[in-house]
Amino acid sequence: MALDSKIPQGPIKDKWTDYKNHIDLVNPANKRNIDVIIVGTGLAGGSAAATLAELGYNVKAFCFQDSPRRAHSIAAQGGINAAKNYQGDGDSTYRLFYDTVKGGDYRSREANVYRLAEVSANIIDQCVAQGVPFAREYGGLLDNRSFGGVLVSRTFYAAGQTGQQLLLGAYSAMNRQIGRGKIKMYNRHEMLDVVKVDGKARGIITRNLITGEVERHSAHAVVLGTGGYGNVFFLSTNAMGSNVTAGWKAHKKGAYFANPCYTQIHPTCIPVSGDHQSKLTLMSESLRNDGRIWVPKHMKDVEAIKSGALKPRELAEDDRDYYLERRYPAFGNLVPRDVASRAAKERCDAGFGVNATGEAVFLDFASAIQRYGKETAHVKGLDENDAALVKKLGQEVIKNKYGNLFQMYEKIVDQDPYNTPMMIYPAVHYTMGGVWVDYNLMTTVPGLYCIGEANFSDHGANRLGASALMQGLADGYFVLPYTIGDYLSDDIRTGPISTDSKEFEEAENDVRKQLEFFVTNKGSHSVDYFHKKLGKIMWNKVGMSRNVKGLTEAIAEIKALREQFWKEVKVPGTNEEYNEELAKAGRVADFLELGELFAKDALNREESCGGHFREDAVELDGEQKGEAKRNDEDFAYVSAWEYKGEPSDAVLHKEELEFKDIELKQRSYK
Amino acid sequence: MNLTLKIWRQKNASDKGSMVDYKVSDISPDMSFLEMLDVLNEQLINKDEEPVAFDHDCREGICGMCSLYINGEAHGPDRGVTTCQLHMRMFKDGDTITIEPFRATAFPVVKDLIVDRSSFDRIQHAGGFISVNTSGNTIDANATPINKEDADDAFSAATCIGCGACVASCKNSSAMLFVGAKVSQFALLPQGKIEATDRVLNMVKQMDDEGFGNCTNTGACEVECPKGISLENIARMNREYLAASLKG
């Protein structure tokens, strides 16, 4: 099947408006006869559920958590971008569009990104109207801050808990519709398959995680808002339950999977401390607004710091290597995530890592504390030369801005970041790849939509800070409600979809078969045993830097691990009860397939772009020497994989990316 | 570290349940409490026993899912943390640790350490929202300036993660800190004022219907709250409720 992105004609700034003016609408009376299933209730799924219910559709929403309020969007810290230009610093829809396309290393779809930038300002208005308590200035107006990869201040935030507040906003909008009976909410339910009838998505099979009951649910359209698949690495910043199952089952039913190898490695996470670790914790990128990143210049100081003979505070300014400020003077500590992550890895690989494992760099707030302290003393007419006072005042400012992050760091690491620099290291965070969708956010399966992190469309090969929340809410509140109506307008005479058809029966039987296999296969290793092994292969060979040899090995190793999994996995308990191991087994089975496709996609992409650094694609000379080398001539496409059985049989389709409004250029942050 | 764990095991909602002793060894002080339970579960699975069921998800202190009652305290002995942020360095080698589910009539046990907190959701369905369409056709966000102190107070109330520690630590199993936080968030913002009367009456009624007890100003909820939600929110809710009742 040829890929049709369905991008509307006309100038980029008019595409979305023209599109909305010409789509088919559904009469309100008919909306009452149409059912929509939404899987996942984070920012994308939750906002979509609320909006579709408000429009009048019957919504059935599903989440695996005990409440939609716990979706992992809640953990996003830093903020949400919007081209409001409240600061008058030159921001505009075009500039947000430009920064996002450039930041994504020119691997996203122009039309989608422009639309995202266009609706971004509405998101802020909407959320404020819902009672989202964004940070305010003393005059009562909204405050902004800056994020990596941009030169304007366009990020709206609520301390370090922006994701939480936005999610609670979407959750409250959902609550209003649940209260009205327009959304039927299924908590603690996991989607285990998509059901297609006559080629269209018409329902899902779920498992009630408490009772084990396998259920059939039908609808006129199915929307997946199920988040990212970073947990394929075992260790990531994702919640423990985040998984790829919904997207992967959709893939097996005909939805193409796009750019699986595009993973964002976030530069500011708490380093791994040992083998016991179950997940990684991210420290918001907003910390780079005030924190300076460094490692010692000299190996003797690295050794002294590691052994505890030298405190990082005591190292003289001249003996520190502020390597981001050195390499990228224009953006300094605010370079985009992929650049910051690679630079940290480069220093640590060269031996300058500052913790026991050699995989950490410092994020230092001492100079910000000084600067803010002096400023506050000046404003209050106090003595700017009183070092203790300045430090105290400066710490108060930092506490107001990042207090919860500092507290979180202290609890985990047992060190006080106000008095000693934090240690950070890159970790797997957001996945830019996902289910392929067209401009309407529909997958290659008619009636099956995919929104938010679960799709691939807006971020290219790298996601800029504060753009994920923006995409989730844009898709859910403002884009999908239009595009899905155009599709559903053909369904006004369909009537309720029966779940008694052979398609539902077959899908249910397949699901039951797999569940039964797991609880009767008396193997010798736990699910986590396999997940950890997969994670090691992924991180070592398909992680921040990749080469042909490693990727080829990874493909073979994952395949072998998958075979071993199906022979030797052990799942205690039964299906007719709460059984966490059983739920995990299904998720890891899908990760073991996705992992191989991920490596295969990485092998295909013979260029460095985004977080994806190919060791054989590097600039050899000039100003960009040593930086990642993109290859626009051969790789300016979306790789969309078609399922054909084993991941090794997957067929590659290419959506060529056209850049009409932005010139493809070398990304330079120097 | 080597530890003895006394854990509440209960097969399902209708099972009677009992405390069972387990031993774990080689626990690193850097582990989180939940990672320690992971170690125990791996051990149980390898011995063909059923792992202990407990709720958890984000493991960075924000989703509110982890709900353990440890040595008689919600989320354990540390202050201002969820269970996933509780680290084993808070315990000593050789300690015996008692682990139970949150106990309240309105939080029935599902299995082992997992409880059903959907009563919190139902309270929110009753009024935990501002009735605005999600169309994006609202006024400009800066058109209604909000006093910074009010915005900050609303934010502080809104940081409640709905974990239920307040209920678990209250001798009356009261949910007033939780409900007070939500009522306060909207009461402090101009956008939420219009339906404030109905909101507080409906939410309080639902809270009572769910079987939560009343507040007797003991303050244990505030002490155990991982997000430091203040008792002021209960006072604000009471004022709102009184005003609404007089008006109603």
PDB file of C-alpha atoms in Angstrom, chain A residues 440-660:
ATOM      1  CA  ASN A 440      -5.789  13.413   9.899  1.00  0.00           C
ATOM      2  CA  LEU A 441      -3.917  11.419  12.565  1.00  0.00           C
ATOM      3  CA  MET A 442      -5.342   8.237  11.045  1.00  0.00           C
ATOM      4  CA  THR A 443      -3.140   5.170  10.735  1.00  0.00           C
ATOM      5  CA  THR A 444      -2.977   2.956   7.667  1.00  0.00           C
ATOM      6  CA  VAL A 445      -5.985   1.108   9.126  1.00  0.00           C
ATOM      7  CA  PRO A 446      -9.189   3.056   8.332  1.00  0.00           C
ATOM      8  CA  GLY A 447     -10.934   4.207  11.504  1.00  0.00           C
ATOM      9  CA  LEU A 448      -7.860   3.649  13.658  1.00  0.00           C
ATOM     10  CA  TYR A 449      -6.313   6.876  14.920  1.00  0.00           C
ATOM     11  CA  CYS A 450      -3.161   7.482  16.901  1.00  0.00           C
ATOM     12  CA  ILE A 451      -2.373  10.643  18.878  1.00  0.00           C
ATOM     13  CA  GLY A 452       0.296  12.099  21.160  1.00  0.00           C
ATOM     14  CA  GLU A 453       3.562  10.287  21.811  1.00  0.00           C
ATOM     15  CA  ALA A 454       2.151   7.059  20.396  1.00  0.00           C
ATOM     16  CA  ASN A 455       2.251   8.464  16.851  1.00  0.00           C
ATOM     17  CA  PHE A 456       5.307   9.655  14.970  1.00  0.00           C
ATOM     18  CA  SER A 457       4.360  12.867  13.251  1.00  0.00           C
ATOM     19  CA  ASP A 458       5.519  16.067  14.892  1.00  0.00           C
ATOM     20  CA  HIS A 459       8.917  15.760  16.477  1.00  0.00           C
ATOM     21  CA  GLY A 460      11.213  14.451  13.777  1.00  0.00           C
ATOM     22  CA  ALA A 461      14.372  12.811  15.013  1.00  0.00           C
ATOM     23  CA  ASN A 462      14.587  14.865  18.197  1.00  0.00           C
ATOM     24  CA  ARG A 463      12.049  16.467  20.461  1.00  0.00           C
ATOM     25  CA  LEU A 464      12.662  19.932  21.769  1.00  0.00           C
ATOM     26  CA  GLY A 465      11.798  20.628  25.381  1.00  0.00           C
ATOM     27  CA  ALA A 466       8.201  21.523  26.228  1.00  0.00           C
ATOM     28  CA  SER A 467       6.915  20.252  22.898  1.00  0.00           C
ATOM     29  CA  ALA A 468       5.503  16.885  24.004  1.00  0.00           C
ATOM     30  CA  LEU A 469       2.813  18.350  26.228  1.00  0.00           C
ATOM     31  CA  MET A 470       1.974  20.732  23.416  1.00  0.00           C
ATOM     32  CA  GLN A 471       1.505  17.918  20.911  1.00  0.00           C
ATOM     33  CA  GLY A 472      -0.520  15.731  23.262  1.00  0.00           C
ATOM     34  CA  LEU A 473      -3.010  18.478  24.004  1.00  0.00           C
ATOM     35  CA  ALA A 474      -3.086  19.858  20.448  1.00  0.00           C
ATOM     36  CA  ASP A 475      -3.956  16.426  19.076  1.00  0.00           C
ATOM     37  CA  GLY A 476      -6.564  15.709  21.731  1.00  0.00           C
ATOM     38  CA  TYR A 477      -8.308  19.049  22.175  1.00  0.00           C
ATOM     39  CA  PHE A 478      -8.017  20.634  18.761  1.00  0.00           C
ATOM     40  CA  VAL A 479      -6.962  18.343  15.924  1.00  0.00           C
ATOM     41  CA  LEU A 480      -8.535  14.916  16.312  1.00  0.00           C
ATOM     42  CA  PRO A 481     -12.025  16.277  17.105  1.00  0.00           C
ATOM     43  CA  TYR A 482     -12.111  17.782  13.589  1.00  0.00           C
ATOM     44  CA  THR A 483     -10.387  15.046  11.623  1.00  0.00           C
ATOM     45  CA  ILE A 484     -12.296  12.162  13.175  1.00  0.00           C
ATOM     46  CA  GLY A 485     -15.603  13.902  12.431  1.00  0.00           C
ATOM     47  CA  ASP A 486     -14.748  13.894   8.738  1.00  0.00           C
ATOM     48  CA  TYR A 487     -14.335  10.115   8.878  1.00  0.00           C
ATOM     49  CA  LEU A 488     -17.351   9.458  11.111  1.00  0.00           C
ATOM     50  CA  SER A 489     -19.664  11.453   8.863  1.00  0.00           C
ATOM     51  CA  ASP A 490     -19.807   8.295   6.716  1.00  0.00           C
ATOM     52  CA  ASP A 491     -20.977   6.258   9.695  1.00  0.00           C
ATOM     53  CA  ILE A 492     -24.225   8.004  10.614  1.00  0.00           C
ATOM     54  CA  ARG A 493     -26.336   5.144   9.251  1.00  0.00           C
ATOM     55  CA  THR A 494     -24.150   2.287  10.495  1.00  0.00           C
ATOM     56  CA  GLY A 495     -25.878   1.813  13.843  1.00  0.00           C
ATOM     57  CA  PRO A 496     -24.338   0.030  16.822  1.00  0.00           C
ATOM     58  CA  ILE A 497     -21.485  -2.349  16.001  1.00  0.00           C
ATOM     59  CA  SER A 498     -22.134  -5.881  17.193  1.00  0.00           C
ATOM     60  CA  THR A 499     -19.443  -7.672  19.160  1.00  0.00           C
ATOM     61  CA  ASP A 500     -20.831 -11.066  18.141  1.00  0.00           C
ATOM     62  CA  SER A 501     -19.093 -11.185  14.778  1.00  0.00           C
ATOM     63  CA  LYS A 502     -16.436 -13.733  13.892  1.00  0.00           C
ATOM     64  CA  GLU A 503     -13.815 -10.962  13.835  1.00  0.00           C
ATOM     65  CA  PHE A 504     -14.387 -10.212  17.523  1.00  0.00           C
ATOM     66  CA  GLU A 505     -14.448 -13.901  18.335  1.00  0.00           C
ATOM     67  CA  GLU A 506     -11.170 -14.570  16.557  1.00  0.00           C
ATOM     68  CA  ALA A 507      -9.428 -11.623  18.180  1.00  0.00           C
ATOM     69  CA  GLU A 508     -10.678 -12.680  21.611  1.00  0.00           C
ATOM     70  CA  ASN A 509      -9.517 -16.247  21.043  1.00  0.00           C
ATOM     71  CA  ASP A 510      -6.041 -15.068  20.056  1.00  0.00           C
ATOM     72  CA  VAL A 511      -5.823 -12.983  23.199  1.00  0.00           C
ATOM     73  CA  ARG A 512      -7.020 -15.870  25.376  1.00  0.00           C
ATOM     74  CA  LYS A 513      -4.551 -18.250  23.783  1.00  0.00           C
ATOM     75  CA  GLN A 514      -1.620 -16.017  24.636  1.00  0.00           C
ATOM     76  CA  LEU A 515      -2.803 -15.469  28.220  1.00  0.00           C
ATOM     77  CA  GLU A 516      -3.257 -19.188  28.695  1.00  0.00           C
ATOM     78  CA  PHE A 517       0.159 -19.908  27.251  1.00  0.00           C
ATOM     79  CA  PHE A 518       1.823 -17.671  29.797  1.00  0.00           C
ATOM     80  CA  VAL A 519       0.130 -19.107  32.883  1.00  0.00           C
ATOM     81  CA  THR A 520       0.666 -22.714  31.812  1.00  0.00           C
ATOM     82  CA  ASN A 521       4.227 -22.397  30.493  1.00  0.00           C
ATOM     83  CA  LYS A 522       6.232 -23.490  33.494  1.00  0.00           C
ATOM     84  CA  GLY A 523       9.505 -21.927  32.467  1.00  0.00           C
ATOM     85  CA  SER A 524      12.542 -21.126  34.543  1.00  0.00           C
ATOM     86  CA  HIS A 525      12.947 -17.326  34.280  1.00  0.00           C
ATOM     87  CA  SER A 526      10.814 -14.380  35.353  1.00  0.00           C
ATOM     88  CA  VAL A 527       9.539 -11.791  32.903  1.00  0.00           C
ATOM     89  CA  ASP A 528      11.948  -9.188  34.296  1.00  0.00           C
ATOM     90  CA  TYR A 529      14.877 -11.483  33.585  1.00  0.00           C
ATOM     91  CA  PHE A 530      14.127 -11.184  29.863  1.00  0.00           C
ATOM     92  CA  HIS A 531      13.220  -7.522  29.999  1.00  0.00           C
ATOM     93  CA  LYS A 532      16.524  -6.630  31.646  1.00  0.00           C
ATOM     94  CA  LYS A 533      18.471  -8.618  29.049  1.00  0.00           C
ATOM     95  CA  LEU A 534      16.626  -6.883  26.242  1.00  0.00           C
ATOM     96  CA  GLY A 535      17.323  -3.531  27.846  1.00  0.00           C
ATOM     97  CA  LYS A 536      21.071  -4.215  28.022  1.00  0.00           C
ATOM     98  CA  ILE A 537      21.234  -5.120  24.331  1.00  0.00           C
ATOM     99  CA  MET A 538      19.231  -2.040  23.405  1.00  0.00           C
ATOM    100  CA  TRP A 539      21.276   0.397  25.502  1.00  0.00           C
ATOM    101  CA  ASN A 540      24.684  -0.998  24.532  1.00  0.00           C
ATOM    102  CA  LYS A 541      24.083  -1.500  20.824  1.00  0.00           C
ATOM    103  CA  VAL A 542      21.020   0.532  19.828  1.00  0.00           C
ATOM    104  CA  GLY A 543      21.407   3.416  22.281  1.00  0.00           C
ATOM    105  CA  MET A 544      23.128   6.773  21.987  1.00  0.00           C
ATOM    106  CA  SER A 545      25.725   5.731  19.475  1.00  0.00           C
ATOM    107  CA  ARG A 546      25.324   2.978  16.984  1.00  0.00           C
ATOM    108  CA  ASN A 547      27.395   1.187  14.373  1.00  0.00           C
ATOM    109  CA  VAL A 548      26.752  -1.484  11.758  1.00  0.00           C
ATOM    110  CA  LYS A 549      28.463  -4.238  13.689  1.00  0.00           C
ATOM    111  CA  GLY A 550      26.620  -3.551  16.931  1.00  0.00           C
ATOM    112  CA  LEU A 551      23.251  -3.221  15.235  1.00  0.00           C
ATOM    113  CA  THR A 552      23.705  -6.460  13.294  1.00  0.00           C
ATOM    114  CA  GLU A 553      24.621  -8.227  16.508  1.00  0.00           C
ATOM    115  CA  ALA A 554      21.669  -6.674  18.331  1.00  0.00           C
ATOM    116  CA  ILE A 555      19.204  -7.943  15.732  1.00  0.00           C
ATOM    117  CA  ALA A 556      20.486 -11.501  16.103  1.00  0.00           C
ATOM    118  CA  GLU A 557      20.656 -11.287  19.900  1.00  0.00           C
ATOM    119  CA  ILE A 558      17.110  -9.945  20.289  1.00  0.00           C
ATOM    120  CA  LYS A 559      15.765 -12.665  18.004  1.00  0.00           C
ATOM    121  CA  ALA A 560      17.525 -15.336  20.062  1.00  0.00           C
ATOM    122  CA  LEU A 561      16.305 -13.776  23.308  1.00  0.00           C
ATOM    123  CA  ARG A 562      12.749 -13.757  21.983  1.00  0.00           C
ATOM    124  CA  GLU A 563      12.956 -17.450  21.150  1.00  0.00           C
ATOM    125  CA  GLN A 564      14.269 -18.166  24.618  1.00  0.00           C
ATOM    126  CA  PHE A 565      11.483 -16.059  26.162  1.00  0.00           C
ATOM    127  CA  TRP A 566       8.749 -18.100  24.502  1.00  0.00           C
ATOM    128  CA  LYS A 567      10.349 -21.337  25.757  1.00  0.00           C
ATOM    129  CA  GLU A 568      11.443 -20.380  29.243  1.00  0.00           C
ATOM    130  CA  VAL A 569       9.296 -17.590  30.604  1.00  0.00           C
ATOM    131  CA  LYS A 570       7.645 -18.243  33.935  1.00  0.00           C
ATOM    132  CA  VAL A 571       4.431 -16.515  34.988  1.00  0.00           C
ATOM    133  CA  PRO A 572       2.972 -17.433  38.385  1.00  0.00           C
ATOM    134  CA  GLY A 573      -0.742 -17.365  39.220  1.00  0.00           C
ATOM    135  CA  THR A 574      -3.752 -17.572  36.915  1.00  0.00           C
ATOM    136  CA  ASN A 575      -5.580 -15.363  34.459  1.00  0.00           C
ATOM    137  CA  GLU A 576      -8.715 -15.006  36.617  1.00  0.00           C
ATOM    138  CA  GLU A 577      -7.218 -12.612  39.149  1.00  0.00           C
ATOM    139  CA  TYR A 578      -5.032  -9.565  39.534  1.00  0.00           C
ATOM    140  CA  ASN A 579      -1.771 -10.794  38.039  1.00  0.00           C
ATOM    141  CA  GLU A 580       0.905  -8.188  37.416  1.00  0.00           C
ATOM    142  CA  GLU A 581       3.404 -10.723  36.086  1.00  0.00           C
ATOM    143  CA  LEU A 582       0.906 -11.842  33.443  1.00  0.00           C
ATOM    144  CA  ALA A 583       0.303  -8.261  32.325  1.00  0.00           C
ATOM    145  CA  LYS A 584       4.068  -7.672  32.167  1.00  0.00           C
ATOM    146  CA  ALA A 585       4.628 -10.864  30.165  1.00  0.00           C
ATOM    147  CA  GLY A 586       2.408  -9.643  27.332  1.00  0.00           C
ATOM    148  CA  ARG A 587       4.113  -6.255  27.283  1.00  0.00           C
ATOM    149  CA  VAL A 588       7.612  -7.721  27.236  1.00  0.00           C
ATOM    150  CA  ALA A 589       6.600 -10.136  24.459  1.00  0.00           C
ATOM    151  CA  ASP A 590       5.759  -7.082  22.343  1.00  0.00           C
ATOM    152  CA  PHE A 591       8.936  -5.216  23.346  1.00  0.00           C
ATOM    153  CA  LEU A 592      10.923  -8.242  22.173  1.00  0.00           C
ATOM    154  CA  GLU A 593       9.456  -7.811  18.697  1.00  0.00           C
ATOM    155  CA  LEU A 594       9.594  -4.024  18.622  1.00  0.00           C
ATOM    156  CA  GLY A 595      13.227  -4.114  19.803  1.00  0.00           C
ATOM    157  CA  GLU A 596      14.268  -6.020  16.721  1.00  0.00           C
ATOM    158  CA  LEU A 597      12.407  -3.698  14.359  1.00  0.00           C
ATOM    159  CA  PHE A 598      13.958  -0.766  16.237  1.00  0.00           C
ATOM    160  CA  ALA A 599      17.466  -2.110  15.562  1.00  0.00           C
ATOM    161  CA  LYS A 600      16.577  -2.902  11.969  1.00  0.00           C
ATOM    162  CA  ASP A 601      15.363   0.665  11.420  1.00  0.00           C
ATOM    163  CA  ALA A 602      18.536   2.022  13.017  1.00  0.00           C
ATOM    164  CA  LEU A 603      20.634  -0.127  10.690  1.00  0.00           C
ATOM    165  CA  ASN A 604      18.744   1.165   7.680  1.00  0.00           C
ATOM    166  CA  ARG A 605      19.292   4.804   8.592  1.00  0.00           C
ATOM    167  CA  GLU A 606      22.881   5.400   7.581  1.00  0.00           C
ATOM    168  CA  GLU A 607      23.065   8.918   8.940  1.00  0.00           C
ATOM    169  CA  SER A 608      23.345  10.640  12.287  1.00  0.00           C
ATOM    170  CA  CYS A 609      20.296  12.599  13.226  1.00  0.00           C
ATOM    171  CA  GLY A 610      18.557  13.491  16.440  1.00  0.00           C
ATOM    172  CA  GLY A 611      19.468  11.255  19.328  1.00  0.00           C
ATOM    173  CA  HIS A 612      20.467   8.683  16.746  1.00  0.00           C
ATOM    174  CA  PHE A 613      24.231   8.961  16.315  1.00  0.00           C
ATOM    175  CA  ARG A 614      25.815   6.706  13.725  1.00  0.00           C
ATOM    176  CA  GLU A 615      29.519   6.396  14.358  1.00  0.00           C
ATOM    177  CA  ASP A 616      30.141   6.220  10.614  1.00  0.00           C
ATOM    178  CA  ALA A 617      28.265   9.476   9.970  1.00  0.00           C
ATOM    179  CA  VAL A 618      30.254  12.277  11.521  1.00  0.00           C
ATOM    180  CA  GLU A 619      31.561  15.626  10.229  1.00  0.00           C
ATOM    181  CA  LEU A 620      35.260  15.255   9.572  1.00  0.00           C
ATOM    182  CA  ASP A 621      36.313  18.855   9.275  1.00  0.00           C
ATOM    183  CA  GLY A 622      35.270  22.477   9.289  1.00  0.00           C
ATOM    184  CA  GLU A 623      33.436  24.296  12.045  1.00  0.00           C
ATOM    185  CA  GLN A 624      31.185  21.267  12.679  1.00  0.00           C
ATOM    186  CA  LYS A 625      34.040  18.784  13.066  1.00  0.00           C
ATOM    187  CA  GLY A 626      33.059  15.919  15.338  1.00  0.00           C
ATOM    188  CA  GLU A 627      29.338  16.761  15.183  1.00  0.00           C
ATOM    189  CA  ALA A 628      26.618  14.453  13.896  1.00  0.00           C
ATOM    190  CA  LYS A 629      26.318  14.326  10.101  1.00  0.00           C
ATOM    191  CA  ARG A 630      22.880  14.169   8.593  1.00  0.00           C
ATOM    192  CA  ASN A 631      22.295  12.956   5.059  1.00  0.00           C
ATOM    193  CA  ASP A 632      19.348  14.781   3.510  1.00  0.00           C
ATOM    194  CA  GLU A 633      19.971  13.498   0.032  1.00  0.00           C
ATOM    195  CA  ASP A 634      19.323   9.873   0.902  1.00  0.00           C
ATOM    196  CA  PHE A 635      17.436   9.915   4.192  1.00  0.00           C
ATOM    197  CA  ALA A 636      14.966  12.797   4.264  1.00  0.00           C
ATOM    198  CA  TYR A 637      12.165  10.289   4.634  1.00  0.00           C
ATOM    199  CA  VAL A 638       9.983   8.710   7.251  1.00  0.00           C
ATOM    200  CA  SER A 639      10.602   4.995   7.421  1.00  0.00           C
ATOM    201  CA  ALA A 640       7.245   3.284   7.808  1.00  0.00           C
ATOM    202  CA  TRP A 641       7.378  -0.445   8.396  1.00  0.00           C
ATOM    203  CA  GLU A 642       4.698  -2.861   7.306  1.00  0.00           C
ATOM    204  CA  TYR A 643       4.149  -5.978   9.380  1.00  0.00           C
ATOM    205  CA  LYS A 644       4.743  -9.279   7.581  1.00  0.00           C
ATOM    206  CA  GLY A 645       5.249 -11.710  10.450  1.00  0.00           C
ATOM    207  CA  GLU A 646       8.718 -11.767  12.031  1.00  0.00           C
ATOM    208  CA  PRO A 647      10.292  -8.312  12.454  1.00  0.00           C
ATOM    209  CA  SER A 648      13.026  -9.428  10.035  1.00  0.00           C
ATOM    210  CA  ASP A 649      10.358  -9.709   7.329  1.00  0.00           C
ATOM    211  CA  ALA A 650       8.970  -6.189   7.859  1.00  0.00           C
ATOM    212  CA  VAL A 651       8.752  -4.196   4.641  1.00  0.00           C
ATOM    213  CA  LEU A 652      10.021  -0.625   4.474  1.00  0.00           C
ATOM    214  CA  HIS A 653       7.854   2.106   2.965  1.00  0.00           C
ATOM    215  CA  LYS A 654       9.210   5.605   2.597  1.00  0.00           C
ATOM    216  CA  GLU A 655       7.307   8.829   3.032  1.00  0.00           C
ATOM    217  CA  GLU A 656       9.555  11.382   1.389  1.00  0.00           C
ATOM    218  CA  LEU A 657       9.590  14.576   3.435  1.00  0.00           C
ATOM    219  CA  GLU A 658       9.183  17.809   1.539  1.00  0.00           C
ATOM    220  CA  PHE A 659      10.498  21.041   2.951  1.00  0.00           C
ATOM    221  CA  LYS A 660       8.914  23.915   1.099  1.00  0.00           C
TER     222      LYS A 660
END
